[in-house]
Amino acid sequence: NHKTKELKHQKLAVPTRDGLEFVALEEVTKLQADRNYTRIFVSGGSQLLSTHHLKLYEEALPDELFFRTHHSFIINLQHVQTYMRGEGGYVVLTDGSTADISKRRKRDFLQVFGH
């Protein structure tokens, strides 16, 4: 269970076809739904393909660090670099990738940053 107060040095166990890969939470930039799988993007540009659904990660990851921006994305708030306005808008993360923000989650997302 990752929903604890001590977030430093926590790792995410990612089930893959070959076993488990462990990734530090602070290194995860975003998670993206990919049909029945989840694509996990890590600082430095690498990706892991997890055999779990995105919903499982939404329930397991700490709310202080991760935010569900869209039905297809969960982002690490520490990696948000820029918010681009639009109907829902999107964010640019520190690795240069983007993640959409749905219209209905836009307000909650902006409140996280005090807007």
PDB file of N, CA and C in Angstrom, residues 33 54 68-73 102 105:
ATOM      1  N   ALA A  33      -3.303   4.781 -19.680  1.00  0.00           N
ATOM      2  CA  ALA A  33      -4.066   3.582 -20.011  1.00  0.00           C
ATOM      3  C   ALA A  33      -3.714   3.131 -21.426  1.00  0.00           C
ATOM      4  N   LEU A  54      -5.291   0.944 -15.173  1.00  0.00           N
ATOM      5  CA  LEU A  54      -4.995   2.252 -14.596  1.00  0.00           C
ATOM      6  C   LEU A  54      -5.754   2.479 -13.290  1.00  0.00           C
ATOM      7  N   ARG A  68      -5.284  12.026 -11.100  1.00  0.00           N
ATOM      8  CA  ARG A  68      -5.943  11.492 -12.296  1.00  0.00           C
ATOM      9  C   ARG A  68      -6.498  12.662 -13.083  1.00  0.00           C
ATOM     10  N   THR A  69      -5.893  12.983 -14.223  1.00  0.00           N
ATOM     11  CA  THR A  69      -6.295  14.143 -15.009  1.00  0.00           C
ATOM     12  C   THR A  69      -7.340  13.819 -16.067  1.00  0.00           C
ATOM     13  N   HIS A  70      -7.470  12.546 -16.382  1.00  0.00           N
ATOM     14  CA  HIS A  70      -8.254  12.136 -17.547  1.00  0.00           C
ATOM     15  C   HIS A  70      -8.504  10.644 -17.399  1.00  0.00           C
ATOM     16  N   HIS A  71      -9.468  10.100 -18.132  1.00  0.00           N
ATOM     17  CA  HIS A  71      -9.694   8.650 -18.023  1.00  0.00           C
ATOM     18  C   HIS A  71      -8.477   7.840 -18.482  1.00  0.00           C
ATOM     19  N   SER A  72      -7.589   8.482 -19.238  1.00  0.00           N
ATOM     20  CA  SER A  72      -6.406   7.786 -19.745  1.00  0.00           C
ATOM     21  C   SER A  72      -5.105   8.121 -19.025  1.00  0.00           C
ATOM     22  N   PHE A  73      -5.108   9.119 -18.115  1.00  0.00           N
ATOM     23  CA  PHE A  73      -3.849   9.580 -17.528  1.00  0.00           C
ATOM     24  C   PHE A  73      -3.892   9.765 -16.015  1.00  0.00           C
ATOM     25  N   SER A 102      -9.190  16.373 -18.536  1.00  0.00           N
ATOM     26  CA  SER A 102     -10.590  16.386 -18.957  1.00  0.00           C
ATOM     27  C   SER A 102     -11.271  17.644 -18.442  1.00  0.00           C
ATOM     28  N   ARG A 105     -12.287  17.455 -14.773  1.00  0.00           N
ATOM     29  CA  ARG A 105     -11.213  17.390 -13.770  1.00  0.00           C
ATOM     30  C   ARG A 105     -10.343  18.653 -13.743  1.00  0.00           C
TER      31      ARG A 105
END
